[in-house]
Amino acid sequence: MSTTWNEGAAAVALLTFDVDAETPVLAEGHRYAEHAMTMSHQAYGPDVGVPRLLDLLDDLQVPATFFVPGWVAEQRPGLAERIQDRGHEVAHHSYSHRAPTHMAPAEEREDFERALRVFADQDIEIHGHRAAMWAATWNTATLVAEHGLVYDSSLMGDDRPYALDTGAGRIVELPVHWSLDDWQQYAFLPEPAIGSVIESPRKALELWKAELDAMRHYGCLFNLTSHPFLTGRPSRALALRALIEHAQDRGDVRFARCVDVALAAGADATLATRPVQRRPADPAVYPDW
């Protein structure tokens, strides 16, 4: 039985942008709100990077998905609407950008639902979710299903879409990977230590082109995660343009929004389904040091 989620393409490309703004820094401690340089470094994302990237996407006529923390949408009224009005998807990226793995279950639920309330107040329709820092817990997928969302994009169990049986409903997982994240290429701040690398965009472009071409060979989902405060910088934006043009020149890569791939995958009878299942870890065998 042939797959249908890819609609005949050799690979499907998702361009996803995590519009984190100040939230990853504030998640390290509210004291960073007093650091003007650090706050301006993060504000560059929504203030400069997002408009630049929206223009780039318009120019190349490709759709994208923007994962926006609820706090960012709340602090910048109209931002999510402007993204949506340009034909792109806005998706759930927590409220606070605190890692769910650092929260109690009740805290994770409140943070998740608080973001949904922000988007509802702004009339932004939400179909999918990505955990802050990709740090999903064993409760995360159940929250996604329970609140009627179609997909999650936080896990790394495959390089093609797969289904998760959460017990609260079936959702589609659109898997990610560190090799397709601009954070590992560009993230640098002296304090807090969110990263310590500033790679050449040529290196990142070479890496992502190689991965895309290999995924075309294997029929995969190319799920690129970018951050406007990183990839929105001039030379990096041009590297992203070159990557998109490389994919377009191949002639067999389909660009899509996450929700469109998730809906197609959910209707694909060949899609693998996996339980949301925690493996036992005996503390006598695996102690916390």
Short mmCIF file of C-alpha atoms in Angstrom, two decimals, residues 13-19 53 57 63-68 88-89 91 93 129-130 134 151 153 174-177 180-182 208 221-228 231 240 244 255-259 261:
data_model
loop_
_atom_site.label_atom_id
_atom_site.label_comp_id
_atom_site.label_asym_id
_atom_site.label_seq_id
_atom_site.Cartn_x
_atom_site.Cartn_y
_atom_site.Cartn_z
CA ALA A 13 9.41 20.40 3.40
CA LEU A 14 8.06 22.16 6.45
CA LEU A 15 9.49 25.61 7.11
CA THR A 16 8.74 26.25 10.76
CA PHE A 17 9.63 29.35 12.75
CA ASP A 18 9.59 29.44 16.54
CA VAL A 19 8.78 33.06 17.38
CA LEU A 53 11.10 36.29 6.74
CA LEU A 57 8.33 33.62 1.95
CA PRO A 63 3.91 28.51 2.99
CA ALA A 64 5.20 28.13 6.54
CA THR A 65 4.13 27.52 10.13
CA PHE A 66 4.97 29.95 12.93
CA PHE A 67 4.97 28.48 16.44
CA VAL A 68 4.23 31.37 18.80
CA HIS A 88 0.76 31.06 7.04
CA GLU A 89 -0.23 28.90 9.98
CA ALA A 91 0.59 27.21 16.03
CA HIS A 93 4.28 26.91 21.38
CA HIS A 129 1.55 22.32 19.05
CA ARG A 130 5.29 22.27 19.65
CA TRP A 134 10.99 20.24 22.36
CA TYR A 151 -0.78 17.38 15.58
CA SER A 153 5.82 18.56 16.50
CA LEU A 174 5.53 15.69 12.78
CA PRO A 175 9.01 14.77 14.01
CA VAL A 176 11.90 17.17 14.45
CA HIS A 177 15.66 16.72 14.86
CA LEU A 180 17.47 20.65 11.31
CA ASP A 181 17.45 23.40 13.94
CA ASP A 182 19.16 26.76 13.47
CA TRP A 208 20.57 21.33 5.37
CA LEU A 221 9.64 14.88 6.09
CA PHE A 222 12.14 17.74 6.06
CA ASN A 223 11.05 19.68 9.15
CA LEU A 224 13.31 22.73 9.47
CA THR A 225 13.09 24.71 12.71
CA SER A 226 14.25 28.32 12.57
CA HIS A 227 14.05 31.20 15.02
CA PRO A 228 13.50 34.73 13.71
CA THR A 231 17.71 33.13 10.98
CA LEU A 240 17.48 30.13 3.97
CA ILE A 244 14.42 27.03 -0.54
CA PHE A 255 6.35 22.84 0.66
CA ALA A 256 3.42 22.82 3.06
CA ARG A 257 2.13 24.11 6.35
CA CYS A 258 2.25 21.69 9.28
CA VAL A 259 -1.53 21.46 9.51
CA VAL A 261 0.69 17.64 6.23
#
